[in-house]
Amino acid sequence: MTDLTAADLKADILRHLTFTLGKDAPHASLYDWRMALSFAIRDRIVDPWFASTRKTWESGHKRVYYLSMEFLIGRLLEDATINLGLRDKAEQVMAELGQDFRAIVEDEPDAALGNGGLGRLAACFMESMATVGCPAYGYGIRYEHGLFRQGFDQGRQIEMPEDWLTQRHPWEFERPEAAYTIAFKGHVEKRDGRDVWVPGETVLAEAFDTPVVGWEGRWANTLRLWGAKPTRLFDLDRFNRGDYAAAAEPETLARTLSRVLYPDDTTYQGKELRLKQEYFLTSAALQDILRRFKAGGHALRDLPDHVAIQMNDTHPAIAGPELIRLLVDENGMEFAEAMEIARACLGYTNHTLLPEALERWATFTFGNVLPRHMQIIEKIDAWHRETYHPPHWVGIVKHHEVRMGELAFIMAHKVNGVSALHSDLVKKNLFPELEGLHPRIVNETNGVTPRRWLKMCNRPLSGLITDTIGAGWEADLDRLKELEPHVKKKTFLKAFDGAKRANKVALAGWIADHCGVTVSPDALFDVQVKRIHEYKRQLLNILETIARYHAIKADPQKDWVPRVKIFGGKAAPGYVVAKEIIHLINDVATVVNSDPEVGDRLKVVYPPNYNVSLAERLIPAADLSEQISTAGKEASGTGNMKFMMNGAPTIGTLDGANVEILQEVGAENFFLFGLTAEQVIERRKNPDHARDAILASQPLQDVLQMIAEGAFSPGEPGRYHQLVHRVWHHDYFLVAADFDAYLAAQAEVDIAYADRARWLKMAALNTARSGFFSSDRTIRGYMADIWGLESAL
Ligand code: 26V
């Protein structure tokens, strides 16, 4: 940790304000102060960063390369100050300079270079790899526009461009010298018996490095994001002919590659630009990896001793064929040896079982964009057939499609799922034949970084934890177990309650300011935040909300436990059904919140534009964590872990990592309901499962009738006819079948919440037993089981 004094820090900030920003303090804006502070903090990361790099070079330590199309990093300033042990000093110094630290922190744009879970996991992993001293590079794309900004127009989602890069990004270092040519298209020729790719297009990938510092600044790694640039800046011939717009075409074309993140993480579409982005990232990364490896003076056959490459889902699965191409075409290695080396280096993480999200490319598109890789893939497929004799329906290229899951599986020495249940389903349902031929599936249950998701976002609670068990739990999260003996003490529970309440009061203020809704901090804050998807069943939650509303109206005098239902999340722009659910939630909010008879008994709020920063605000203030996906569909979930750490019990199904949360926290501290993954499959065999469930449930009938009659769409009763029809007749995610069980579980929640002592104990035990879900534990698992390396600390 840096021993920088407050006076030093202040001098650094003022120096940057003057010499980097060119501003005189009396004229500096919030932006200027943020930049000055960020640069002063960044200066402090550089030392551990260089030291870590130097140490890795000198010891010849193996390195991990994490390839991901998404890194959902969020804001970096406060996180960096915390890991450097400078947070409180920074706050104090800024106050001395007349600046509000919180305002400065919140002025930073939220870097949303990812869709959801997969991208946020990559960001948590970067921080944990730095914390545990795992030498690593993250490789991704420096999207000019991250995930769209969400707004609501009369309850409907609208999408606006996100522009985090319109301001200067103080954390990155541009590396014009680290640039690689990325080729596309063209054809393959035979020359002297060798296959030679003659590309039709090229672009440049230029590196931008962001240092990622771990807890106490003991280690720092690099997040290297690639920006696309034209290999030829300008078409001078066209310019001279007076065609000025066309002259700039190469530039426009190239930049398109790193222009925008694909916002649809639910349905796979075989778009050429997406394939090009995937290859752009992967080829740049692999060229960089081989360059660094060669600079270390090693022979290529020793690559697996020095290099572990992790593919975050199949998006970078072209890494297999690309590595073979580089080894064979550019370094003269034989195919068989190249295969062996590539497989020893590569690992593949699967993050979804949803068939519609599994990547497959038409061989026509693939062969057109990457003709040489298409040849190599066919060769790999043939090699696999001849070596393992799989059944005829198993393979990489089938029905004129390249299946990226199979490609990734075959090219990796280890394949992993992201929770115990999910890994099991990957084995049994996704790759049963391949796993039978050559077993390689392991489990690495996800985790989240407790520095951001507890220490930073929940100061009242993390302060209490430190006061109770002492410092150091941040990097040794199992120590939260030491809270358990205190959970019996009234004084501790009271302090725990106080911390939660402080967060709820703060959130209530924010909701009043930003959503125009008044909520009582005494109400139970019931939170469901995640991408909107049918399988995540936000619909189940809003139907229960309507049932509650209906019941309150029927019996307003009953002793209701007041609730605030909080929703957050974006729908993919083309996902019509998800957008309809958003609209319904907003419509229900309008009706419920303006019903004077309901008052504080029920409120519904849906702040727009859920992102990492909003998660940091909502999760610490949550009383109840909604994790209600159809069993068998949520690979793991990571939001569920964040809620648990912050002392919010889960209402949830036996899905993803909920299973392990339940196991850790104990059934008495978890509101379990719903069909299991096996029962889901059984139930679907009855074609009338939804109808049967609806007819057996009066509350559900009432709810569906209210919606159908236009109770929430007064001017337009037909607005939700399709939605209601789908529940009756096409309820693939079993909302109806699980409805009554969910209602009952919610009633249990009310009873438990009304018993203050019982609730506080449950909440505190959730925090105390969340140690397993630190991403430090996850990373140590990958290091031991997949990457084969030890900490360099
Ligand atoms: C798929 C696609 C399809 C092609 C176009 C762009 C795109 C972008 C992302 C995805 C994959 C989404 C998979 C995903 O995010 N899975 C989530 O991973 C989390 C971390 O392992 C896990 O906690 C969630 O349960 C899982 O849904």
PDB file of C-alpha atoms in Angstrom, residues 38 81 112 134 160 402 456 533 584 622:
ATOM      1  CA  SER A  38      -7.692  10.536 -11.330  1.00  0.00           C
ATOM      2  CA  THR A  81      -8.421   4.724  -4.239  1.00  0.00           C
ATOM      3  CA  ALA A 112     -20.377  -0.206 -19.915  1.00  0.00           C
ATOM      4  CA  CYS A 134      -1.954 -13.955 -10.821  1.00  0.00           C
ATOM      5  CA  MET A 160     -29.965   6.205 -26.692  1.00  0.00           C
ATOM      6  CA  VAL A 402     -19.765 -23.883 -37.828  1.00  0.00           C
ATOM      7  CA  MET A 456     -16.768   0.217  -1.649  1.00  0.00           C
ATOM      8  CA  HIS A 533     -35.306 -11.888 -20.188  1.00  0.00           C
ATOM      9  CA  LEU A 584     -46.184  -3.576 -18.053  1.00  0.00           C
ATOM     10  CA  ALA A 622     -31.948  -4.240  -0.595  1.00  0.00           C
TER      11      ALA A 622
END
